[in-house]
Coordinates of C-alpha atoms in Angstrom, one line a residue:
M1 CA 25.8 -195.3 -51.5
M2 CA 23.3 -196.0 -48.7
K3 CA 23.7 -199.8 -49.2
H4 CA 27.5 -199.6 -48.9
S5 CA 27.2 -197.6 -45.7
K6 CA 24.8 -200.2 -44.1
W7 CA 27.1 -203.0 -45.2
F8 CA 30.1 -201.2 -43.5
C9 CA 28.2 -200.6 -40.3
T10 CA 27.1 -204.2 -40.1
L11 CA 30.7 -205.4 -40.7
L12 CA 32.0 -203.1 -38.0
L13 CA 29.3 -204.3 -35.6
V14 CA 30.2 -208.0 -36.3
S15 CA 33.9 -207.3 -35.8
T16 CA 33.3 -205.4 -32.6
L17 CA 31.1 -208.3 -31.3
A18 CA 33.7 -210.8 -32.3
T19 CA 36.5 -208.9 -30.5
F20 CA 34.3 -208.5 -27.4
A21 CA 33.5 -212.3 -27.4
A22 CA 37.2 -213.1 -27.9
G23 CA 38.0 -210.8 -24.9
Q24 CA 35.4 -212.6 -22.8
D25 CA 36.8 -216.0 -23.8
S26 CA 40.3 -214.9 -23.0
Q27 CA 39.4 -213.7 -19.5
L28 CA 37.4 -217.0 -18.9
A29 CA 40.3 -219.1 -20.2
N30 CA 42.8 -217.2 -17.9
Q31 CA 40.5 -217.7 -14.9
Y32 CA 40.2 -221.5 -15.6
Y33 CA 44.0 -221.6 -15.9
R34 CA 44.6 -219.8 -12.6
D35 CA 42.0 -222.1 -10.9
G36 CA 43.7 -225.2 -12.2
E37 CA 40.8 -226.2 -14.4
F38 CA 43.2 -227.1 -17.3
E39 CA 40.8 -229.1 -19.4
K40 CA 38.4 -226.2 -19.7
A41 CA 41.3 -223.8 -20.2
A42 CA 42.8 -225.9 -23.0
V43 CA 39.5 -225.9 -25.0
L44 CA 39.3 -222.2 -24.9
Y45 CA 43.0 -221.5 -25.5
E46 CA 42.9 -223.8 -28.6
Q47 CA 39.9 -221.8 -29.9
L48 CA 41.6 -218.5 -29.2
Y49 CA 44.9 -219.7 -30.7
K50 CA 43.2 -220.5 -34.0
A51 CA 41.0 -217.4 -34.0
S52 CA 43.9 -215.1 -33.3
N53 CA 45.9 -216.2 -36.3
Y54 CA 48.1 -218.6 -34.2
S55 CA 49.1 -216.2 -31.4
G56 CA 52.2 -217.3 -29.5
F57 CA 50.7 -216.4 -26.1
Y58 CA 47.6 -218.5 -26.6
F59 CA 49.7 -221.3 -28.1
D60 CA 52.0 -221.4 -25.0
R61 CA 49.0 -221.4 -22.6
Y62 CA 47.3 -224.1 -24.7
I63 CA 50.5 -226.3 -24.4
E64 CA 50.9 -225.5 -20.7
S65 CA 47.3 -226.6 -20.1
L66 CA 47.8 -229.9 -22.0
M67 CA 51.1 -230.6 -20.2
A68 CA 49.4 -229.9 -16.8
M69 CA 47.0 -232.7 -17.6
D70 CA 50.0 -235.0 -18.7
N71 CA 48.4 -235.0 -22.2
Y72 CA 51.8 -235.3 -23.9
D73 CA 50.6 -236.8 -27.2
A74 CA 48.2 -233.8 -27.9
S75 CA 51.0 -231.4 -26.8
E76 CA 53.6 -232.9 -29.2
K77 CA 51.1 -233.0 -32.1
A78 CA 50.2 -229.3 -31.5
I79 CA 53.9 -228.3 -31.2
K80 CA 54.8 -230.1 -34.5
K81 CA 51.9 -228.5 -36.3
H82 CA 53.0 -225.1 -35.0
L83 CA 56.5 -225.7 -36.2
R84 CA 55.4 -226.6 -39.6
R85 CA 53.7 -223.2 -39.8
D86 CA 56.7 -221.3 -38.4
P87 CA 59.8 -223.5 -38.5
D88 CA 62.1 -220.6 -37.5
N89 CA 60.3 -219.7 -34.2
V90 CA 63.0 -220.4 -31.7
Q91 CA 60.6 -220.2 -28.7
T92 CA 58.7 -223.2 -30.0
Y93 CA 61.8 -225.4 -29.8
V94 CA 62.2 -224.4 -26.2
T95 CA 58.6 -225.4 -25.6
Y96 CA 59.2 -228.7 -27.3
G97 CA 62.3 -229.2 -25.1
K98 CA 60.2 -228.6 -22.0
L99 CA 57.7 -231.2 -23.2
L100 CA 60.5 -233.8 -23.8
E101 CA 62.0 -233.1 -20.4
R102 CA 58.7 -233.7 -18.8
Q103 CA 58.8 -237.1 -20.4
V104 CA 62.3 -237.7 -19.1
K105 CA 63.8 -237.6 -22.7
S106 CA 66.7 -235.5 -21.6
E107 CA 69.0 -236.0 -24.7
E108 CA 66.2 -235.2 -27.1
A109 CA 65.2 -232.1 -25.0
E110 CA 68.8 -230.9 -25.1
E111 CA 68.8 -231.2 -28.9
M112 CA 65.7 -229.0 -29.1
Y113 CA 67.3 -226.4 -26.9
K114 CA 70.5 -226.4 -29.1
T115 CA 68.3 -226.1 -32.2
A116 CA 66.7 -223.0 -30.7
I117 CA 70.1 -221.4 -30.2
E118 CA 71.3 -222.4 -33.7
K119 CA 68.2 -220.9 -35.3
L120 CA 68.6 -217.6 -33.5
P121 CA 68.0 -214.7 -36.0
E122 CA 70.3 -211.6 -36.0
N123 CA 67.7 -209.8 -33.8
P124 CA 68.8 -208.4 -30.4
I125 CA 65.2 -208.7 -29.1
E126 CA 64.9 -212.4 -30.1
V127 CA 68.3 -213.1 -28.5
T128 CA 67.2 -211.6 -25.2
K129 CA 63.8 -213.4 -25.3
L130 CA 65.4 -216.8 -25.9
A131 CA 68.0 -216.2 -23.1
N132 CA 65.1 -215.2 -20.7
A133 CA 63.2 -218.4 -21.7
F134 CA 66.2 -220.4 -20.6
M135 CA 66.6 -218.4 -17.4
A136 CA 63.0 -219.1 -16.5
L137 CA 63.9 -222.8 -16.7
T138 CA 67.1 -222.1 -14.6
K139 CA 69.2 -223.3 -17.6
Y140 CA 72.0 -220.8 -17.1
D141 CA 74.5 -222.5 -19.5
L142 CA 71.9 -222.4 -22.3
A143 CA 71.1 -218.7 -21.5
I144 CA 74.8 -217.9 -21.7
A145 CA 75.1 -219.8 -25.0
A146 CA 72.2 -217.8 -26.4
Y147 CA 73.7 -214.5 -25.4
E148 CA 77.2 -215.5 -26.7
R149 CA 75.7 -216.6 -30.0
G150 CA 73.8 -213.3 -30.3
A151 CA 77.0 -211.3 -29.5
K152 CA 78.9 -213.3 -32.2
M153 CA 76.2 -212.7 -34.8
L154 CA 75.9 -209.1 -34.0
R155 CA 79.7 -208.7 -33.6
N156 CA 79.1 -206.8 -30.4
Q157 CA 79.3 -208.2 -26.8
D158 CA 78.4 -205.0 -25.1
P159 CA 74.6 -205.2 -25.1
Y160 CA 74.7 -208.6 -23.4
A161 CA 77.7 -208.2 -21.0
Y162 CA 75.6 -207.1 -18.0
N163 CA 73.2 -210.0 -18.4
L164 CA 76.1 -212.4 -18.9
G165 CA 77.7 -211.1 -15.7
E166 CA 74.4 -211.9 -13.8
L167 CA 74.3 -215.4 -15.3
Y168 CA 77.9 -216.2 -14.4
R169 CA 77.2 -214.8 -10.9
R170 CA 74.3 -217.3 -10.5
K171 CA 76.5 -220.1 -11.7
G172 CA 79.2 -219.1 -9.3
D173 CA 81.8 -218.4 -12.0
I174 CA 83.4 -215.4 -10.4
P175 CA 86.2 -214.6 -12.9
K176 CA 83.7 -214.7 -15.9
M177 CA 81.2 -212.7 -13.9
I178 CA 83.7 -209.9 -13.2
E179 CA 84.9 -210.0 -16.8
N180 CA 81.4 -209.3 -18.1
Y181 CA 80.5 -206.7 -15.5
L182 CA 83.6 -204.8 -16.4
I183 CA 82.7 -205.0 -20.1
S184 CA 79.2 -203.7 -19.3
I185 CA 80.7 -200.7 -17.4
E186 CA 82.9 -199.9 -20.3
A187 CA 79.8 -199.8 -22.6
E188 CA 77.7 -197.9 -20.1
P189 CA 79.7 -196.1 -17.4
N190 CA 76.6 -195.0 -15.6
R191 CA 76.1 -198.7 -14.6
I192 CA 79.1 -198.5 -12.2
T193 CA 77.1 -197.8 -9.1
R194 CA 74.8 -200.7 -9.7
V195 CA 77.8 -203.1 -10.4
K196 CA 79.6 -201.9 -7.3
S197 CA 76.5 -202.7 -5.3
I198 CA 76.4 -206.3 -6.7
L199 CA 80.1 -206.8 -6.1
Q200 CA 79.7 -205.7 -2.5
R201 CA 77.0 -208.1 -1.9
H202 CA 78.6 -211.2 -3.5
L203 CA 82.4 -210.9 -3.3
N204 CA 84.8 -212.0 -0.6
E205 CA 88.5 -211.0 -0.1
E206 CA 89.8 -213.6 -2.7
D207 CA 87.2 -212.4 -5.2
Y208 CA 88.3 -208.8 -4.8
M209 CA 91.8 -209.9 -5.7
E210 CA 90.4 -211.3 -9.0
V211 CA 88.7 -207.9 -9.7
Q212 CA 92.0 -206.2 -8.9
K213 CA 93.9 -208.5 -11.3
Q214 CA 91.5 -207.9 -14.2
L215 CA 91.6 -204.2 -13.6
Y216 CA 95.4 -204.1 -13.8
A217 CA 95.1 -205.9 -17.1
K218 CA 92.5 -203.3 -18.3
I219 CA 94.8 -200.4 -17.2
Q220 CA 97.7 -201.9 -19.3
E221 CA 95.4 -202.2 -22.3
D222 CA 93.9 -198.7 -22.0
A223 CA 95.9 -196.5 -19.7
D224 CA 94.0 -193.3 -20.6
N225 CA 90.6 -194.6 -19.4
P226 CA 89.9 -193.0 -15.9
L227 CA 87.2 -195.6 -15.2
Y228 CA 89.7 -198.4 -14.4
P229 CA 91.9 -196.6 -11.7
E230 CA 88.8 -195.2 -10.2
L231 CA 87.2 -198.6 -9.9
L232 CA 90.6 -200.1 -8.7
S233 CA 90.7 -197.5 -5.9
W234 CA 87.2 -198.6 -4.9
V235 CA 88.4 -202.2 -4.8
F236 CA 91.3 -201.2 -2.5
I237 CA 88.8 -199.5 -0.2
Q238 CA 86.6 -202.6 0.0
R239 CA 89.7 -204.6 0.9
K240 CA 90.6 -201.8 3.5
D241 CA 93.9 -201.3 1.6
Y242 CA 93.7 -197.5 1.9
S243 CA 97.4 -197.0 0.9
G244 CA 96.7 -198.8 -2.4
A245 CA 93.6 -196.7 -2.9
L246 CA 95.6 -193.6 -2.2
R247 CA 98.1 -194.4 -5.0
Q248 CA 95.2 -194.5 -7.5
M249 CA 93.5 -191.4 -6.2
R250 CA 96.7 -189.4 -6.3
A251 CA 97.4 -190.5 -9.9
L252 CA 93.9 -189.4 -11.0
D253 CA 94.1 -186.1 -9.1
R254 CA 97.5 -185.3 -10.8
R255 CA 96.4 -186.5 -14.2
Y256 CA 93.3 -184.3 -14.3
N257 CA 94.8 -181.5 -12.3
E258 CA 92.0 -181.7 -9.6
N259 CA 91.7 -179.9 -6.3
G260 CA 92.3 -182.9 -4.0
G261 CA 88.6 -183.6 -3.5
R262 CA 88.7 -187.3 -4.1
V263 CA 91.9 -187.7 -2.0
F264 CA 90.3 -185.8 0.9
A265 CA 87.2 -188.1 0.8
L266 CA 89.5 -191.2 0.9
A267 CA 91.4 -189.7 3.8
G268 CA 88.1 -189.4 5.8
I269 CA 87.2 -193.1 5.1
A270 CA 90.7 -194.3 6.1
A271 CA 90.6 -192.2 9.3
N272 CA 87.1 -193.5 10.3
D273 CA 88.5 -197.0 9.8
K274 CA 91.5 -196.1 12.0
D275 CA 94.1 -196.4 9.3
Y276 CA 95.7 -193.2 10.5
E277 CA 98.9 -193.7 8.5
A278 CA 97.1 -193.7 5.2
A279 CA 94.8 -190.9 6.3
I280 CA 97.8 -188.7 7.3
K281 CA 99.5 -189.4 3.9
A282 CA 96.4 -188.4 2.1
Y283 CA 95.9 -185.2 4.1
D284 CA 99.5 -184.3 3.7
Y285 CA 99.4 -184.8 0.0
I286 CA 96.7 -182.1 -0.2
V287 CA 98.6 -179.8 2.1
N288 CA 102.0 -180.2 0.4
E289 CA 101.1 -180.7 -3.3
K290 CA 97.8 -178.9 -3.8
G291 CA 98.7 -176.1 -1.4
P292 CA 96.6 -173.2 0.0
Q293 CA 94.8 -172.8 -3.3
S294 CA 92.9 -176.0 -2.7
P295 CA 89.6 -175.6 -1.0
Y296 CA 90.5 -178.6 1.2
Y297 CA 93.8 -177.1 2.4
L298 CA 92.7 -175.9 5.9
D299 CA 90.5 -178.9 6.6
A300 CA 93.3 -181.3 5.4
K301 CA 95.7 -179.6 7.9
Q302 CA 93.2 -179.9 10.7
Q303 CA 92.3 -183.5 10.0
S304 CA 96.0 -184.4 9.6
L305 CA 96.6 -183.2 13.1
Q306 CA 93.6 -185.0 14.5
S307 CA 94.7 -188.2 12.8
K308 CA 98.3 -187.8 14.1
R309 CA 96.9 -187.4 17.7
K310 CA 94.6 -190.4 17.4
Q311 CA 97.4 -192.5 15.9
L312 CA 99.7 -191.6 18.7
V313 CA 97.4 -192.0 21.7
S314 CA 95.7 -195.1 20.4
G315 CA 99.1 -196.8 20.1
Y316 CA 99.2 -197.0 24.0
D317 CA 103.0 -196.9 24.1
Y318 CA 103.7 -193.2 23.2
T319 CA 106.5 -191.3 24.8
I320 CA 106.6 -187.7 26.2
A321 CA 108.9 -186.8 23.4
E322 CA 106.3 -187.9 20.8
L323 CA 103.6 -185.9 22.7
R324 CA 105.9 -182.8 22.7
E325 CA 106.5 -183.2 18.9
L326 CA 102.7 -183.3 18.3
E327 CA 102.2 -180.3 20.6
K328 CA 104.7 -178.4 18.4
E329 CA 102.7 -179.3 15.3
Y330 CA 99.5 -177.9 16.9
E331 CA 101.2 -174.7 17.9
F332 CA 102.7 -174.3 14.4
F333 CA 99.2 -174.6 13.0
L334 CA 97.8 -172.0 15.3
T335 CA 100.8 -169.7 14.4
E336 CA 99.9 -170.1 10.7
F337 CA 96.2 -169.7 11.0
G338 CA 95.8 -167.7 14.2
Q339 CA 93.6 -168.3 17.3
S340 CA 90.0 -167.5 16.4
K341 CA 86.6 -169.0 16.0
V342 CA 87.9 -170.7 12.8
T343 CA 90.6 -172.6 14.7
A344 CA 88.5 -173.2 17.9
R345 CA 88.3 -177.0 17.3
I346 CA 92.1 -177.3 17.1
I347 CA 92.5 -175.3 20.3
L348 CA 90.0 -177.7 22.0
E349 CA 92.1 -180.7 20.8
L350 CA 95.4 -179.1 21.9
A351 CA 93.9 -178.4 25.3
E352 CA 92.9 -182.1 25.6
L353 CA 96.5 -183.1 24.6
E354 CA 97.9 -180.8 27.3
A355 CA 95.5 -181.9 30.1
L356 CA 95.1 -185.6 29.6
Y357 CA 98.5 -186.6 28.1
I358 CA 101.1 -184.0 28.8
N359 CA 99.5 -183.3 32.2
D360 CA 99.8 -179.5 31.9
L361 CA 96.4 -178.5 33.3
D362 CA 97.3 -174.8 33.6
K363 CA 98.0 -174.5 29.9
A364 CA 94.9 -176.4 29.0
I365 CA 92.7 -174.2 31.2
A366 CA 94.3 -171.0 29.7
L367 CA 93.7 -172.2 26.1
L368 CA 90.1 -173.0 26.8
N369 CA 89.3 -169.8 28.7
Q370 CA 90.6 -167.9 25.6
M371 CA 88.7 -170.1 23.2
I372 CA 85.2 -169.9 24.8
A373 CA 85.5 -166.1 24.7
Y374 CA 86.2 -165.8 21.0
P375 CA 83.5 -163.7 19.2
G376 CA 81.3 -165.7 16.9
V377 CA 82.6 -169.1 18.0
N378 CA 80.3 -172.0 17.1
P379 CA 78.0 -172.5 20.1
K380 CA 78.5 -176.3 20.2
V381 CA 82.3 -176.0 20.0
Q382 CA 82.1 -173.4 22.8
A383 CA 79.9 -175.8 24.9
R384 CA 82.4 -178.6 24.4
G385 CA 85.1 -176.3 25.5
K386 CA 83.2 -175.4 28.6
I387 CA 82.6 -179.1 29.5
A388 CA 86.3 -179.9 29.0
L389 CA 87.3 -176.8 31.0
A390 CA 85.0 -177.9 33.8
D391 CA 86.6 -181.3 33.8
Y392 CA 90.1 -179.7 34.1
Y393 CA 89.0 -177.4 36.9
L394 CA 87.6 -180.4 38.7
M395 CA 90.9 -182.2 38.2
Q396 CA 92.5 -179.2 40.0
G397 CA 89.9 -179.3 42.8
E398 CA 88.0 -176.2 41.6
V399 CA 84.6 -177.7 42.2
W400 CA 82.6 -174.5 42.2
E401 CA 84.1 -173.4 38.8
A402 CA 83.3 -176.9 37.4
T403 CA 79.7 -177.0 38.5
L404 CA 79.1 -173.5 37.2
L405 CA 80.4 -174.4 33.7
Y406 CA 78.4 -177.7 33.6
S407 CA 75.3 -175.8 34.6
Q408 CA 75.8 -173.2 31.8
V409 CA 75.9 -175.9 29.1
D410 CA 73.0 -177.8 30.7
K411 CA 70.9 -174.6 30.6
A412 CA 71.9 -173.6 27.0
F413 CA 71.4 -177.1 25.5
K414 CA 68.7 -178.6 27.7
E415 CA 67.2 -181.0 25.1
D416 CA 70.5 -181.6 23.3
L417 CA 73.0 -184.4 23.9
L418 CA 75.5 -181.7 25.0
G419 CA 73.1 -180.7 27.8
H420 CA 72.6 -184.3 28.8
E421 CA 76.4 -184.8 29.0
A422 CA 76.8 -181.7 31.1
R423 CA 73.9 -182.8 33.4
F424 CA 75.5 -186.2 33.8
R425 CA 78.9 -184.7 34.8
N426 CA 77.2 -182.3 37.3
A427 CA 75.4 -185.3 38.8
R428 CA 78.7 -187.2 39.0
L429 CA 80.2 -184.2 40.7
S430 CA 77.5 -184.4 43.3
Y431 CA 78.3 -188.1 43.8
Y432 CA 82.0 -187.2 44.3
A433 CA 80.8 -184.6 46.9
G434 CA 78.8 -187.3 48.8
D435 CA 75.3 -185.9 47.9
F436 CA 74.2 -189.4 46.8
Q437 CA 70.5 -189.0 46.9
W438 CA 70.4 -186.0 44.6
A439 CA 73.0 -187.5 42.3
Q440 CA 71.0 -190.7 42.0
A441 CA 67.8 -188.8 41.2
Q442 CA 69.6 -187.1 38.3
F443 CA 71.1 -190.4 37.1
D444 CA 67.6 -191.9 37.1
I445 CA 66.4 -189.1 34.8
L446 CA 69.4 -189.5 32.5
K447 CA 68.8 -193.2 32.1
S448 CA 66.3 -192.2 29.4
S449 CA 68.8 -190.1 27.4
T450 CA 68.9 -190.7 23.7
S451 CA 72.7 -191.1 24.0
K452 CA 73.4 -194.8 24.7
L453 CA 76.7 -194.0 26.3
I454 CA 75.2 -191.4 28.7
A455 CA 72.2 -193.6 29.5
N456 CA 74.4 -196.6 30.2
D457 CA 76.8 -194.6 32.4
A458 CA 73.8 -193.1 34.3
L459 CA 72.3 -196.5 34.8
D460 CA 75.6 -197.9 36.1
L461 CA 76.0 -195.2 38.7
S462 CA 72.4 -195.2 39.7
V463 CA 72.5 -199.0 40.4
F464 CA 75.9 -198.6 42.1
I465 CA 74.5 -196.0 44.5
M466 CA 71.3 -197.9 45.2
D467 CA 73.3 -201.1 45.8
N468 CA 75.6 -199.5 48.4
L469 CA 73.5 -196.7 49.9
G470 CA 72.2 -197.8 53.3
L471 CA 74.4 -200.8 53.8
D472 CA 76.3 -198.6 56.2
T473 CA 74.1 -196.2 58.1
T474 CA 76.7 -193.4 58.1
E475 CA 77.4 -193.8 54.4
T476 CA 81.0 -193.6 55.3
A477 CA 82.2 -196.5 53.1
L478 CA 80.5 -195.1 50.0
K479 CA 81.9 -191.6 50.8
L480 CA 85.4 -193.1 51.0
Y481 CA 84.9 -194.8 47.7
A482 CA 83.6 -191.6 46.0
D483 CA 86.6 -189.7 47.4
A484 CA 88.9 -192.3 45.9
D485 CA 87.0 -192.2 42.6
L486 CA 87.4 -188.4 42.4
L487 CA 91.1 -188.7 43.2
V488 CA 91.5 -191.2 40.2
F489 CA 89.7 -188.7 38.0
Q490 CA 92.2 -186.0 39.2
N491 CA 95.1 -188.4 38.4
R492 CA 96.1 -188.3 42.1
F493 CA 96.7 -192.0 42.2
E494 CA 98.8 -192.5 45.4
E495 CA 96.2 -190.6 47.4
A496 CA 93.5 -192.8 45.8
F497 CA 95.3 -195.9 46.9
L498 CA 95.6 -194.6 50.4
K499 CA 91.8 -193.8 50.4
M500 CA 91.0 -197.3 49.2
D501 CA 93.3 -198.9 51.8
S502 CA 91.4 -197.0 54.5
L503 CA 88.1 -198.3 53.0
K504 CA 89.4 -201.9 53.1
T505 CA 90.7 -201.6 56.7
G506 CA 87.6 -199.9 58.1
F507 CA 85.1 -202.0 56.2
P508 CA 86.7 -205.4 55.4
E509 CA 83.3 -207.2 54.7
H510 CA 81.7 -204.4 52.7
S511 CA 80.2 -205.3 49.3
L512 CA 82.4 -202.6 47.7
G513 CA 85.2 -205.1 47.3
D514 CA 84.7 -205.6 43.6
D515 CA 84.3 -201.9 43.1
V516 CA 87.7 -201.2 44.8
L517 CA 89.3 -203.8 42.5
Y518 CA 87.7 -202.1 39.5
L519 CA 89.0 -198.7 40.6
R520 CA 92.5 -200.1 41.1
A521 CA 92.3 -201.5 37.5
K522 CA 91.3 -198.1 36.2
I523 CA 94.4 -196.6 37.8
Q524 CA 96.7 -199.2 36.3
Q525 CA 95.2 -198.6 32.9
K526 CA 95.7 -194.9 33.2
K527 CA 99.3 -195.6 34.1
R528 CA 99.5 -198.0 31.1
N529 CA 100.3 -201.0 33.2
Y530 CA 98.2 -203.3 31.1
E531 CA 99.3 -206.6 32.6
N532 CA 98.4 -205.4 36.1
T533 CA 95.1 -204.1 34.8
A534 CA 94.3 -207.5 33.4
E535 CA 95.1 -209.2 36.6
L536 CA 92.8 -207.0 38.6
L537 CA 89.9 -207.3 36.2
Q538 CA 90.4 -211.1 36.1
E539 CA 90.1 -211.2 39.9
I540 CA 86.7 -209.5 39.6
V541 CA 85.6 -212.0 37.0
D542 CA 86.8 -215.0 39.0
N543 CA 85.9 -214.0 42.6
H544 CA 82.9 -211.6 42.1
P545 CA 80.9 -213.0 39.2
D546 CA 77.5 -212.0 40.7
E547 CA 78.5 -208.4 41.7
I548 CA 77.5 -205.4 39.6
R549 CA 81.0 -204.8 38.3
A550 CA 81.3 -208.3 36.8
D551 CA 80.0 -207.4 33.3
N552 CA 82.0 -204.2 33.2
A553 CA 85.1 -206.1 34.2
L554 CA 84.5 -208.7 31.5
F555 CA 84.0 -206.0 28.9
E556 CA 87.1 -204.0 29.9
L557 CA 89.2 -207.2 30.0
A558 CA 88.1 -208.2 26.6
K559 CA 88.9 -204.7 25.2
L560 CA 92.3 -204.9 26.8
Y561 CA 93.1 -208.3 25.2
E562 CA 91.8 -207.0 21.9
N563 CA 93.7 -203.8 21.8
Q564 CA 96.6 -203.3 24.2
L565 CA 97.6 -206.9 24.8
G566 CA 97.1 -208.1 21.2
Q567 CA 95.3 -211.4 22.0
P568 CA 92.1 -211.3 19.9
T569 CA 91.2 -215.0 20.5
K570 CA 91.1 -214.4 24.2
A571 CA 89.1 -211.2 23.7
Q572 CA 86.6 -213.1 21.5
A573 CA 86.1 -215.7 24.2
L574 CA 85.5 -213.0 26.9
Y575 CA 83.0 -211.1 24.7
E576 CA 81.1 -214.4 24.1
T577 CA 81.0 -215.1 27.9
L578 CA 79.6 -211.6 28.4
F579 CA 76.7 -211.7 26.0
I580 CA 75.8 -215.3 27.0
D581 CA 76.2 -215.2 30.8
Y582 CA 75.2 -211.6 31.2
S583 CA 72.6 -211.2 28.5
N584 CA 70.7 -208.5 30.4
S585 CA 73.8 -206.3 30.6
T586 CA 73.8 -203.0 28.8
L587 CA 77.1 -204.1 27.3
A588 CA 75.8 -207.3 25.8
V589 CA 74.8 -205.9 22.4
E590 CA 78.2 -204.2 21.9
A591 CA 80.0 -207.4 23.2
R592 CA 78.2 -209.5 20.6
K593 CA 79.1 -207.0 17.8
R594 CA 82.8 -207.0 18.8
Y595 CA 82.7 -210.8 19.0
R596 CA 81.3 -211.1 15.5
I597 CA 84.0 -208.7 14.2
L598 CA 86.8 -210.7 15.7
R599 CA 85.2 -213.9 14.3
G600 CA 85.5 -212.4 10.9
D601 CA 81.8 -211.7 10.2
D602 CA 80.9 -209.0 7.7
I603 CA 79.4 -206.3 10.0
Q604 CA 77.7 -203.5 8.0

């Protein structure tokens, strides 16, 4: 018994030492291989290959080391010997093919690769390993052939569809890529997010049409599968065809008796992308079909009104009759839901409609005075109401009321953007009043605002005051201009024109010439005389290219051609001029962005 125990311990010790030695040899061989010492690596890998009962890893490293030394004869001899031991090992045929390719024996190499595919066993793991081996050699057609043979043998394409989709993507075969990705989603629906991400990165408009075509075919084959219409609506959204997406979303909502949630989400996307018509249809579907029992009913009604207002005023050619019709819809909403903290945002919008479009300042002021006094009203909505109310008081000439309200918001939201906005407007009010030095000091502080819009506006006014203050020792010219600027804000255009005429007569050589043209352009735009606006802005660009209004004039002129005048090519050229010739302008970044959009770039 004792002898047997000693013999077992000795055997265990020898085995442990052999394993330890093999481990050391393996590490040393790997180090030689990494360092490019292939001759030393080959010797050790051959020993390890034989000692490990012909391990595939050591065999591959042994052959790679031999091929690195261009020792093709030894490589071929070793491969043939390995194949005699294991003639069904498909990976060895790939290795043989690689060797033949290195020797520029392309046809023979191709035969070896085909042999590997033909000898594939009915084993999913072996199928994937062979396809991966071909992918490592960037032989996508062979990898596809391996997967397709595996799918045929296993009588199931699903396990390989996703990988086939990826291979067809790399080949640039879009229809086959889409076909296989769709099969992979059918097999594993939780893959849909990943596939959407891939499609977003790699498809163009024409490719999305191919997805759409294949999805329609899928819907005809399996009309009960919700996956297809859901994915089809996503395709419509990528193509910005929100009406098409709405058709699919409504069908799903009706089929599954949902509460309108997916339609509401789509409406928000369409509204953000300024497709107000589709957004309104989506919101109205929730209001009219889902009714008050839907949790989205109130929000849908509110957002529908907001979209109708934006659609109307962004069209630039609205009539007073259209404005009155929209006014009725707002009033009907407030009759249905009452005037309270819940409807405060709608009241704020209605007041803006009354003040800025219908020109009924008294009604706007009355609405806002009531709204800001509602118990429990959201503090930020109340603050926005106070800022708008201050603006409307200022438009009526009530300067004291305006500055009081601006100051209240500034104090309540000192470190918030609302506070910055109120502070900017108070500083602008001081500029209107002729207190230029105090106004400029405030603008200089606001130049560091985290709001890009406020910071840019503050910078513009600060530079404007600095540029013109002191050119006339009495500040008379600048005061006349500030008076005219206030009159424009108050929509008292004829009085503004008279004030500007006085400025031109009294100070014909003053550097405010481009500013006067810019203010005249602002009046024409408010009056929706867009051709006249364009002429005045073009005059600044042509005759005052070095003055501080030049970049503003270029930007406004480009926007005019892009939106109201419908000449995107002209707008694109103007944006390009701005970011090239006025690269230091605060508007250069936005101009470049708009230029790229008009050029058709994909802006994320």
